[in-house]
Amino acid sequence: MITNWYKDAVVYQIYPKSFCDSNGDGIGDFNGIISKLDYLKELGINTVWISPCYPSPQKDNGYDISDYDDVGREYGTMEDFKRMADEMHRRGIKLLMDLVVKSSSDEHFWFTESMKGKDNPYRDYYVWKDPVDGHEPNDWQAGYQISAWTFDEKSGQYWLHTFIEGEPDLNWDNPKVRQEIYAMVNRWLDIGVDGFRCDVINLIAKDYDSDHIGDGKHLHEYLHELHENCLAPHDAMTVGEVYDLTPDEAFEMVAPDRGELSLVFQFEHLREGRIDGQRFFMTDFNAKNFVDTLAKWQYGFMGRAWNTLVMENHDQPRCIDRFGSVEYRKESAKMLATLLYCLQGTVFIYEGQEFGSINPVFRSLEECDDCETKQIQDHLVELWGMEGALKAISLDSRDCARVPVAWDGSETGGFSDGKAWIKYNDFRHEVNAASDLADENGVYRFYQKLLSLRKSKRALSRGNFELIRNDEDGGVVYRRYIEGERDIFVVLNYSDKENAFDFSSYKGELLLSGYGDIPDVMRPFECLVFEK
Ligand code: GLC
Ligand code: CA
């Protein structure tokens, strides 16, 4: 039987390397996660998504998987993993794994076999093509000025990697590959995993004569197969990572009657403040556009599919730095949470977001770890000099959210007893979970109230959406409504200035307030939720 439990999931993403290290080796692990489950439960989440914790050579921080059926020893043993899953389930928390099947690691057995030659039985597990006129089969790019094709001298063919070379693309057009993947997915479901976040899932199907990588003509067929063979029989939840789709295109993957995915992430609002949505190339952030994009997706899915509510993950810098204000850190953290999580959809929170984490500062290129930054860093230095490049990296690189979670204000931020695999956050002494929890008006407590409110009000958890105003100067009002319940009005001042806009007509019973009371004049990043 298929239920819609994903609609009420409140998902917390753990990036295992950076979450909590229990044995002092500088790498987060399963026992560390177990030690924080009560903290997560109390926050009000009911689902954890754990980023890849499989064996990996770590060329892309674990997204390059070399064995789909085991866990990486740096995180613990399979026994530790199962104990972690049990500890979650005992607390009513479900567990989503990361399913990364667009590509594997180049150290996966299938690929090392595939490399052996054209007649190896694993050859067609990956995408091999003959040269065209002595060149790459097409002009697909894997990053800044890097071809997605690498030539293999031995066999005279090219193989495909749509991201780094350490991640060769699996050939989904080969039925054997699909069978292997479905069987693997079922093994994890049988262990007790409750679902998957599906990495760049629209890239599994490709049309090689198209300019565009991904969204190939067989995409829906493959997703449906995955659903029928694995997900439906286990009532598993899925959320697909997809980029650059319109609501109508995304709808095709989540339409309830199609049997493909439960949810997809949409990241269109996260393009705001970047030139053409391109990471590192920043322009002025426009709050009005940001809100309009969120509203566009609310309307786009309303009554027919279900949104995801996300503004941080392991690929994005901290939302306060990009969409809020470090100066008004707590106020903007609360306002952003209110703006986003009072919308219709499934909540996604990234580790550390719940206490208002901000980006670290990268003072040299050696401090960076991320493969994507490494691909482009020389180009950034050429463009803007070292200082400008480091500024862009500190604002917008993937490492911003990958430094260890700061649990307390100590030297190691309470993450580990030792040196971490990546630098610690420069601001850990002031910005950390312990000091936030000590504040009655802290960000964590606000998240707690907001999540429990969502749960208790059907207008919030299920209701429709209407954008009432979205002003140039930051005045934002939207309404959530459902038959048989009073309306809910979300009233925001999305600005670092006072705002005299008249919100009296939305005033009712106060359910939530960022500053703790109702003002005469809206203060910077003020947020109010009324029921009326
Ligand atoms: C996804 C992951 C990202 C990874 C990439 C390559 O976008 O979120 O971290 O680098 O896939 O698989
Ligand atoms: Ca460890």
Coordinates of C-alpha atoms and ligand atoms in Angstrom, one line a residue:
M1 CA 0.0 0.0 0.0
I2 CA 1.2 3.5 -0.8
T3 CA 0.6 6.2 1.7
N4 CA 1.5 9.8 1.6
W5 CA 3.7 9.9 4.6
Y6 CA 6.2 12.1 2.8
K7 CA 3.7 15.0 3.1
D8 CA 4.2 15.1 6.8
A9 CA 7.9 14.3 6.8
V10 CA 10.1 16.9 8.5
V11 CA 13.4 16.0 7.1
Y12 CA 16.8 16.8 8.7
Q13 CA 19.8 16.3 6.4
I14 CA 23.0 15.0 8.0
Y15 CA 26.3 15.3 6.1
P16 CA 28.0 12.5 8.0
K17 CA 31.6 13.6 7.7
S18 CA 30.8 16.9 9.4
F19 CA 28.1 16.1 11.9
C20 CA 29.6 14.6 15.0
D21 CA 32.8 12.6 15.6
S22 CA 32.7 10.1 18.4
N23 CA 36.2 8.7 18.3
G24 CA 38.5 11.6 17.7
D25 CA 39.7 10.7 14.2
G26 CA 38.3 14.0 12.8
I27 CA 35.5 12.4 10.8
G28 CA 31.9 12.3 11.8
D29 CA 30.4 8.8 12.4
F30 CA 27.3 6.7 13.2
N31 CA 27.9 6.8 16.9
G32 CA 28.2 10.5 16.8
I33 CA 24.8 10.7 15.0
I34 CA 23.3 8.4 17.7
S35 CA 24.5 10.8 20.4
K36 CA 22.5 13.7 18.8
L37 CA 19.2 11.9 18.1
D38 CA 17.5 13.3 21.2
Y39 CA 18.5 16.8 20.2
L40 CA 17.0 16.2 16.7
K41 CA 13.8 14.6 18.1
E42 CA 13.2 17.6 20.3
L43 CA 13.7 19.9 17.5
G44 CA 10.6 18.3 15.9
I45 CA 11.9 16.4 13.0
N46 CA 10.7 13.0 12.1
T47 CA 13.0 11.9 9.2
V48 CA 16.7 12.0 8.7
W49 CA 18.4 12.0 5.3
I50 CA 21.9 11.0 5.5
S51 CA 24.3 12.0 2.7
P52 CA 26.4 9.1 1.3
C53 CA 28.0 7.0 4.0
Y54 CA 29.1 4.2 1.6
P55 CA 32.7 3.2 0.9
S56 CA 34.3 5.9 -1.3
P57 CA 37.7 7.2 -2.3
Q58 CA 36.2 10.6 -1.4
K59 CA 37.0 12.5 -4.6
D60 CA 33.6 14.0 -4.3
N61 CA 33.1 13.6 -0.5
G62 CA 31.3 10.3 -0.6
Y63 CA 29.1 11.0 -3.7
D64 CA 31.6 8.8 -5.5
I65 CA 30.6 5.4 -4.3
S66 CA 32.8 2.4 -4.7
D67 CA 30.5 -0.2 -3.1
Y68 CA 26.8 0.3 -2.9
D69 CA 26.3 -2.5 -0.4
D70 CA 28.4 -1.5 2.5
V71 CA 29.1 1.5 4.6
G72 CA 32.5 3.3 4.8
R73 CA 34.6 2.2 7.8
E74 CA 35.3 5.8 8.7
Y75 CA 31.7 6.1 9.8
G76 CA 31.5 2.7 11.5
T77 CA 30.6 -0.9 10.8
M78 CA 27.4 -2.2 9.2
E79 CA 26.4 -3.2 12.8
D80 CA 26.8 0.4 13.9
F81 CA 24.7 1.6 10.9
K82 CA 21.9 -0.8 11.9
R83 CA 22.1 0.3 15.5
M84 CA 21.8 3.9 14.3
A85 CA 18.8 3.0 12.2
D86 CA 17.2 1.2 15.1
E87 CA 17.8 4.1 17.5
M88 CA 16.1 6.4 15.0
H89 CA 13.1 4.1 14.5
R90 CA 12.8 3.7 18.3
R91 CA 12.3 7.5 18.4
G92 CA 9.8 7.6 15.6
I93 CA 12.4 8.9 13.1
K94 CA 12.6 7.5 9.6
L95 CA 15.8 7.2 7.7
L96 CA 16.5 8.2 4.1
M97 CA 19.7 7.1 2.4
D98 CA 21.3 9.0 -0.5
L99 CA 20.8 7.0 -3.7
V100 CA 23.6 8.0 -6.1
V101 CA 23.1 6.0 -9.3
K102 CA 23.7 8.5 -12.1
S103 CA 27.4 7.6 -11.6
S104 CA 29.6 5.4 -9.5
S105 CA 33.1 5.9 -8.3
D106 CA 35.9 5.1 -10.8
E107 CA 37.1 2.7 -8.2
H108 CA 33.9 0.7 -8.2
F109 CA 34.5 -2.9 -9.4
W110 CA 32.1 -2.4 -12.3
F111 CA 34.2 0.4 -13.7
T112 CA 37.6 -1.2 -13.2
E113 CA 36.2 -4.2 -15.1
S114 CA 34.6 -1.9 -17.7
M115 CA 38.0 -0.3 -18.3
K116 CA 39.6 -3.7 -19.2
G117 CA 38.3 -3.7 -22.7
K118 CA 35.4 -3.8 -25.1
D119 CA 34.5 -7.5 -24.5
N120 CA 34.5 -7.3 -20.7
P121 CA 31.0 -8.2 -19.4
Y122 CA 30.9 -4.9 -17.5
R123 CA 31.9 -2.8 -20.5
D124 CA 28.3 -1.6 -21.1
Y125 CA 27.7 -0.8 -17.5
Y126 CA 29.1 2.6 -18.4
V127 CA 28.8 4.9 -21.4
W128 CA 31.4 4.3 -24.0
K129 CA 31.3 5.9 -27.4
D130 CA 33.5 6.0 -30.5
P131 CA 35.2 9.3 -31.5
V132 CA 33.3 11.3 -34.0
D133 CA 35.7 12.8 -36.6
G134 CA 38.5 12.2 -34.2
H135 CA 36.8 14.2 -31.5
E136 CA 34.5 13.8 -28.5
P137 CA 31.1 12.2 -29.4
N138 CA 29.4 15.5 -28.4
D139 CA 30.3 18.8 -26.7
W140 CA 28.9 18.1 -23.2
Q141 CA 30.7 19.9 -20.5
A142 CA 31.5 18.5 -17.0
G143 CA 32.3 21.8 -15.4
Y144 CA 34.1 25.0 -16.3
Q145 CA 35.8 24.3 -19.7
I146 CA 36.1 20.6 -19.0
S147 CA 34.7 18.0 -21.4
A148 CA 32.4 15.4 -20.1
W149 CA 34.3 12.8 -22.2
T150 CA 37.7 11.2 -21.4
F151 CA 39.6 9.3 -24.0
D152 CA 40.8 5.8 -23.3
E153 CA 44.0 5.2 -25.4
K154 CA 43.8 1.4 -25.0
S155 CA 40.4 0.9 -26.5
G156 CA 40.2 4.0 -28.6
Q157 CA 36.8 5.0 -27.1
Y158 CA 35.6 7.8 -24.9
W159 CA 33.8 7.3 -21.6
L160 CA 31.4 9.7 -20.0
H161 CA 31.5 11.6 -16.7
T162 CA 29.0 14.4 -16.5
F163 CA 30.8 15.7 -13.4
I164 CA 34.3 14.9 -12.2
E165 CA 36.4 12.1 -13.8
G166 CA 36.2 10.1 -10.6
E167 CA 32.5 9.7 -11.3
P168 CA 31.9 7.8 -14.5
D169 CA 28.2 7.8 -15.6
L170 CA 26.3 4.5 -15.4
N171 CA 24.6 3.3 -18.5
W172 CA 20.9 3.2 -17.6
D173 CA 20.0 2.0 -21.1
N174 CA 21.6 -1.3 -20.2
P175 CA 18.8 -3.4 -18.6
K176 CA 21.4 -5.3 -16.5
V177 CA 22.5 -2.1 -14.9
R178 CA 18.9 -1.3 -14.0
Q179 CA 18.4 -4.7 -12.5
E180 CA 21.6 -4.4 -10.4
I181 CA 20.4 -1.1 -9.1
Y182 CA 16.8 -2.2 -8.3
A183 CA 18.2 -5.2 -6.4
M184 CA 20.6 -3.0 -4.5
V185 CA 17.8 -0.6 -3.6
N186 CA 15.7 -3.5 -2.3
R187 CA 18.5 -4.8 -0.2
W188 CA 18.6 -1.4 1.7
L189 CA 14.9 -1.3 2.0
D190 CA 14.9 -4.8 3.4
I191 CA 17.5 -3.6 6.0
G192 CA 14.9 -1.1 7.1
V193 CA 15.7 2.1 5.3
D194 CA 12.5 4.1 4.7
G195 CA 13.4 5.9 1.4
F196 CA 15.9 7.8 -0.7
R197 CA 17.1 11.2 -1.7
C198 CA 17.9 10.5 -5.4
D199 CA 21.0 12.3 -6.6
V200 CA 20.7 14.3 -9.8
I201 CA 18.0 11.9 -10.8
N202 CA 17.0 13.5 -14.1
L203 CA 20.5 12.8 -15.4
I204 CA 20.1 9.0 -15.4
A205 CA 18.4 9.1 -18.9
K206 CA 20.3 10.8 -21.7
D207 CA 19.8 11.5 -25.4
Y208 CA 23.2 11.7 -26.8
D209 CA 22.2 13.9 -29.8
S210 CA 20.8 16.5 -27.5
D211 CA 22.6 19.6 -26.3
H212 CA 21.2 19.1 -22.9
I213 CA 22.5 16.4 -20.5
G214 CA 19.7 14.5 -18.9
D215 CA 15.9 14.4 -19.1
G216 CA 16.3 11.8 -21.9
K217 CA 13.3 10.2 -23.5
H218 CA 13.4 7.1 -21.2
L219 CA 13.5 9.0 -18.0
H220 CA 9.9 8.4 -17.0
E221 CA 10.1 4.8 -17.9
Y222 CA 13.1 4.2 -15.7
L223 CA 11.7 6.1 -12.8
H224 CA 8.5 4.1 -13.1
E225 CA 10.4 0.9 -13.1
L226 CA 12.3 1.9 -9.9
H227 CA 9.0 2.8 -8.3
E228 CA 7.3 -0.5 -9.3
N229 CA 10.2 -2.8 -8.5
C230 CA 11.3 -1.2 -5.2
L231 CA 9.6 1.8 -3.8
A232 CA 5.9 0.9 -4.1
P233 CA 6.2 -2.5 -2.4
H234 CA 8.0 -0.9 0.5
D235 CA 6.0 2.4 0.7
A236 CA 9.3 4.2 0.5
M237 CA 9.5 7.9 0.1
T238 CA 11.7 9.5 -2.5
V239 CA 12.9 13.0 -3.2
G240 CA 14.7 13.6 -6.5
E241 CA 17.4 16.2 -6.9
V242 CA 16.7 18.0 -10.2
Y243 CA 17.9 21.4 -11.5
D244 CA 16.5 23.9 -13.9
L245 CA 13.1 22.5 -14.5
T246 CA 9.8 24.4 -14.7
P247 CA 7.0 23.4 -12.4
D248 CA 5.3 21.7 -15.3
E249 CA 8.4 19.7 -16.1
A250 CA 8.9 18.8 -12.5
F251 CA 5.3 17.8 -12.1
E252 CA 5.8 15.1 -14.7
M253 CA 8.0 13.2 -12.2
V254 CA 5.8 13.6 -9.1
A255 CA 2.3 13.5 -10.6
P256 CA 0.5 11.2 -8.1
D257 CA -0.9 8.9 -10.8
R258 CA 2.3 8.3 -12.6
G259 CA 4.1 6.2 -9.9
E260 CA 7.6 7.8 -10.2
L261 CA 8.9 9.9 -7.3
S262 CA 7.2 11.3 -4.2
L263 CA 8.9 14.7 -4.4
V264 CA 11.5 16.6 -6.2
F265 CA 13.7 19.5 -4.9
Q266 CA 13.3 22.7 -6.8
F267 CA 16.2 25.1 -6.5
E268 CA 15.0 28.0 -8.6
H269 CA 14.8 30.4 -5.7
L270 CA 18.4 29.5 -4.8
R271 CA 19.6 31.0 -8.1
E272 CA 18.6 34.5 -6.9
G273 CA 21.7 36.7 -6.2
R274 CA 23.8 34.7 -8.7
I275 CA 24.3 35.9 -12.3
D276 CA 22.4 33.4 -14.5
G277 CA 22.2 31.2 -11.4
Q278 CA 25.9 30.6 -11.7
R279 CA 27.7 29.8 -8.5
F280 CA 30.5 32.3 -7.5
F281 CA 29.2 35.0 -9.8
M282 CA 27.3 37.2 -7.5
T283 CA 25.0 40.1 -8.0
D284 CA 22.7 42.0 -5.7
F285 CA 20.2 39.7 -3.9
N286 CA 16.6 40.7 -4.6
A287 CA 14.2 39.6 -1.9
K288 CA 11.1 40.3 -3.9
N289 CA 12.3 38.0 -6.7
F290 CA 13.1 35.3 -4.1
V291 CA 9.6 35.4 -2.7
D292 CA 8.0 35.5 -6.2
T293 CA 9.9 32.4 -7.2
L294 CA 8.7 30.6 -4.0
A295 CA 5.2 31.7 -4.8
K296 CA 5.5 30.5 -8.4
W297 CA 6.2 27.0 -7.2
Q298 CA 3.4 27.1 -4.7
Y299 CA 0.9 28.0 -7.4
G300 CA 2.6 25.6 -9.9
F301 CA 2.0 22.6 -7.7
M302 CA -1.1 23.6 -5.7
G303 CA -3.9 21.0 -5.8
R304 CA -1.9 18.6 -7.9
A305 CA 1.5 17.8 -6.4
W306 CA 3.6 18.5 -3.3
N307 CA 6.5 21.0 -2.9
T308 CA 9.7 20.7 -1.0
L309 CA 10.8 23.5 1.2
V310 CA 14.5 23.8 1.2
M311 CA 17.1 26.6 1.3
E312 CA 20.2 24.8 2.5
N313 CA 22.0 21.6 1.8
H314 CA 25.6 20.3 1.4
D315 CA 25.9 22.0 -2.0
Q316 CA 24.7 25.4 -0.9
P317 CA 26.2 28.1 1.4
R318 CA 24.3 29.1 4.6
C319 CA 21.0 30.9 3.9
I320 CA 21.7 33.7 6.4
D321 CA 24.8 34.8 4.4
R322 CA 23.0 34.6 1.1
F323 CA 19.3 35.5 1.8
G324 CA 19.4 37.1 5.2
S325 CA 21.9 39.2 7.1
V326 CA 24.8 38.2 9.3
E327 CA 24.3 41.5 11.2
Y328 CA 20.8 40.4 12.0
R329 CA 21.7 36.8 12.3
K330 CA 19.0 35.5 14.6
E331 CA 16.3 37.8 13.3
S332 CA 16.9 36.9 9.7
A333 CA 17.2 33.2 10.5
K334 CA 13.8 33.3 12.0
M335 CA 12.2 35.3 9.2
L336 CA 13.6 33.0 6.5
A337 CA 12.4 29.9 8.4
T338 CA 8.9 31.5 8.7
L339 CA 8.8 32.5 5.1
L340 CA 9.8 29.1 3.9
Y341 CA 8.2 26.6 6.4
C342 CA 4.8 28.2 6.5
L343 CA 4.4 27.3 2.8
Q344 CA 2.8 24.1 1.5
G345 CA 5.3 21.3 1.2
T346 CA 7.7 18.9 3.0
V347 CA 10.3 20.6 5.3
F348 CA 14.0 20.0 4.7
I349 CA 16.5 21.4 7.3
Y350 CA 20.3 21.1 6.8
E351 CA 22.5 20.3 9.8
G352 CA 23.3 23.5 11.8
Q353 CA 20.6 25.6 10.0
E354 CA 18.4 25.1 13.1
F355 CA 20.7 27.3 15.3
G356 CA 21.6 29.9 12.7
S357 CA 25.0 28.7 11.4
I358 CA 26.8 31.1 9.1
N359 CA 29.6 30.5 6.5
P360 CA 33.2 30.2 7.6
V361 CA 35.9 32.4 6.0
F362 CA 38.4 30.8 3.5
R363 CA 41.7 32.6 3.8
S364 CA 43.7 30.4 1.3
L365 CA 42.9 27.9 -1.4
E366 CA 44.6 25.2 0.7
E367 CA 41.7 25.6 3.2
C368 CA 39.2 24.5 0.5
D369 CA 38.4 20.8 -0.1
D370 CA 35.5 20.8 -2.6
C371 CA 36.3 19.3 -6.0
E372 CA 34.0 21.8 -7.7
T373 CA 35.9 24.7 -6.2
K374 CA 39.2 23.1 -7.3
Q375 CA 37.9 22.9 -10.8
I376 CA 37.3 26.6 -11.1
Q377 CA 39.6 28.3 -8.5
D378 CA 42.4 29.2 -11.0
H379 CA 39.8 30.9 -13.2
L380 CA 38.4 32.9 -10.3
V381 CA 41.9 34.0 -9.3
E382 CA 42.5 35.1 -12.9
L383 CA 39.3 37.1 -13.0
W384 CA 39.4 38.8 -9.6
G385 CA 42.8 38.2 -8.0
M386 CA 43.4 36.0 -4.9
E387 CA 41.4 38.3 -2.6
G388 CA 38.4 38.4 -4.8
A389 CA 38.5 34.7 -5.5
L390 CA 38.6 33.9 -1.8
K391 CA 35.7 36.3 -1.1
A392 CA 33.6 34.5 -3.7
I393 CA 34.6 31.1 -2.3
S394 CA 33.7 32.2 1.3
L395 CA 30.3 33.4 0.1
D396 CA 29.3 30.7 -2.3
S397 CA 31.4 27.5 -2.3
R398 CA 30.0 24.1 -1.3
D399 CA 32.6 24.0 1.5
C400 CA 30.7 26.8 3.3
A401 CA 28.1 24.3 4.7
R402 CA 30.6 21.4 4.9
V403 CA 32.7 22.5 7.8
P404 CA 31.9 20.7 11.1
V405 CA 28.8 21.5 13.0
A406 CA 29.6 23.7 16.0
W407 CA 28.0 22.1 19.0
D408 CA 29.7 24.3 21.5
G409 CA 32.1 27.2 21.7
S410 CA 35.3 25.2 22.3
E411 CA 38.3 25.0 20.0
T412 CA 36.9 22.0 18.1
G413 CA 33.3 23.2 18.4
G414 CA 32.5 20.1 20.3
F415 CA 32.6 18.2 17.0
S416 CA 35.6 16.0 17.8
D417 CA 38.5 15.6 20.2
G418 CA 40.9 16.1 17.4
K419 CA 41.7 17.9 14.1
A420 CA 38.8 17.7 11.7
W421 CA 39.1 16.6 8.1
I422 CA 38.3 20.2 7.0
K423 CA 38.8 23.5 8.9
Y424 CA 36.5 24.4 11.7
N425 CA 34.1 27.3 11.4
D426 CA 35.8 30.6 12.3
F427 CA 32.7 31.7 14.1
R428 CA 32.2 28.6 16.3
H429 CA 33.0 30.4 19.5
E430 CA 29.9 32.7 19.2
V431 CA 27.7 30.7 16.8
N432 CA 27.1 27.2 18.2
A433 CA 24.2 25.0 19.3
A434 CA 25.0 25.3 23.0
S435 CA 24.9 29.1 23.2
D436 CA 21.8 29.2 21.0
L437 CA 20.0 26.7 23.2
A438 CA 20.9 28.8 26.2
D439 CA 18.9 31.7 24.7
E440 CA 15.1 31.4 25.2
N441 CA 14.8 33.5 22.0
G442 CA 17.3 31.5 20.1
V443 CA 16.9 30.1 16.6
Y444 CA 16.6 26.5 17.7
R445 CA 13.6 27.3 20.0
F446 CA 12.0 29.3 17.3
Y447 CA 12.3 26.3 14.9
Q448 CA 10.8 24.1 17.6
K449 CA 7.8 26.4 17.9
L450 CA 7.4 26.7 14.1
L451 CA 7.6 23.0 13.5
S452 CA 5.1 22.2 16.2
L453 CA 2.7 24.9 14.9
R454 CA 2.9 23.4 11.4
K455 CA 1.9 20.1 12.9
S456 CA -1.1 21.5 14.9
K457 CA -2.6 23.7 12.1
R458 CA -4.2 22.0 9.1
A459 CA -4.1 25.3 7.3
L460 CA -0.3 25.1 7.5
S461 CA 0.2 21.4 6.9
R462 CA -2.4 21.0 4.1
G463 CA -3.9 24.4 3.2
N464 CA -3.8 26.4 0.0
F465 CA -1.6 29.4 -0.6
E466 CA -2.2 33.0 -1.7
L467 CA 0.4 35.6 -2.0
I468 CA -1.2 38.9 -0.8
R469 CA 1.6 41.3 -1.1
N470 CA 5.3 41.3 -2.0
D471 CA 6.6 44.9 -1.9
E472 CA 9.8 46.4 -3.2
D473 CA 10.7 47.5 0.3
G474 CA 10.3 44.0 1.9
G475 CA 6.7 44.0 3.1
V476 CA 5.4 40.4 2.5
V477 CA 2.1 38.9 3.4
Y478 CA 0.7 35.5 2.4
R479 CA -2.3 33.5 3.4
R480 CA -2.8 29.8 4.1
Y481 CA -6.3 28.6 4.1
I482 CA -8.4 25.4 4.2
E483 CA -12.0 24.7 4.7
G484 CA -13.2 24.4 8.3
E485 CA -10.2 26.2 9.8
R486 CA -9.4 29.9 10.4
D487 CA -7.0 31.5 7.9
I488 CA -3.4 31.9 8.7
F489 CA -1.5 35.1 7.7
V490 CA 2.2 35.2 7.5
V491 CA 3.4 38.8 7.7
L492 CA 7.1 39.6 7.1
N493 CA 9.4 42.5 6.8
Y494 CA 12.0 41.1 4.5
S495 CA 14.5 44.0 4.9
D496 CA 17.2 45.2 7.3
K497 CA 15.3 48.5 7.8
E498 CA 12.2 49.4 9.8
N499 CA 9.1 49.2 7.7
A500 CA 6.0 51.2 8.4
F501 CA 3.6 49.1 6.3
D502 CA 0.2 48.7 7.8
F503 CA -0.5 45.1 8.6
S504 CA -3.5 45.7 10.8
S505 CA -6.0 44.0 8.5
Y506 CA -4.1 40.7 8.8
K507 CA -3.9 40.9 12.6
G508 CA -5.6 38.2 14.6
E509 CA -4.5 35.8 17.3
L510 CA -0.7 35.8 17.4
L511 CA 0.7 32.3 16.8
L512 CA 4.4 33.1 16.3
S513 CA 6.6 36.1 16.4
G514 CA 10.4 36.5 15.7
Y515 CA 10.9 39.2 18.3
G516 CA 8.4 37.8 20.8
D517 CA 5.7 40.5 20.5
I518 CA 3.7 42.6 18.1
P519 CA 5.3 45.9 17.1
D520 CA 3.8 49.2 16.0
V521 CA 6.4 49.5 13.2
M522 CA 7.9 46.3 11.7
R523 CA 11.5 45.9 12.8
P524 CA 14.3 44.5 10.6
F525 CA 13.5 40.9 9.5
E526 CA 10.4 40.9 11.6
C527 CA 8.1 37.9 11.2
L528 CA 4.6 37.4 12.5
V529 CA 2.1 34.6 12.1
F530 CA -1.6 35.3 12.8
E531 CA -4.7 33.2 12.8
K532 CA -7.9 34.9 11.9
Ligands
GLC1 C1 24.7 16.0 -6.5 C2 25.3 16.1 -5.1 C3 26.6 16.7 -5.2 C4 27.5 15.8 -6.0 C5 26.9 15.6 -7.4 C6 27.6 14.6 -8.2 O1 24.5 17.2 -7.1 O2 24.4 16.9 -4.3 O3 27.2 16.9 -3.9 O4 28.8 16.5 -6.1 O5 25.6 15.2 -7.3 O6 27.1 13.3 -8.0
CA2 CA 35.0 9.4 13.7

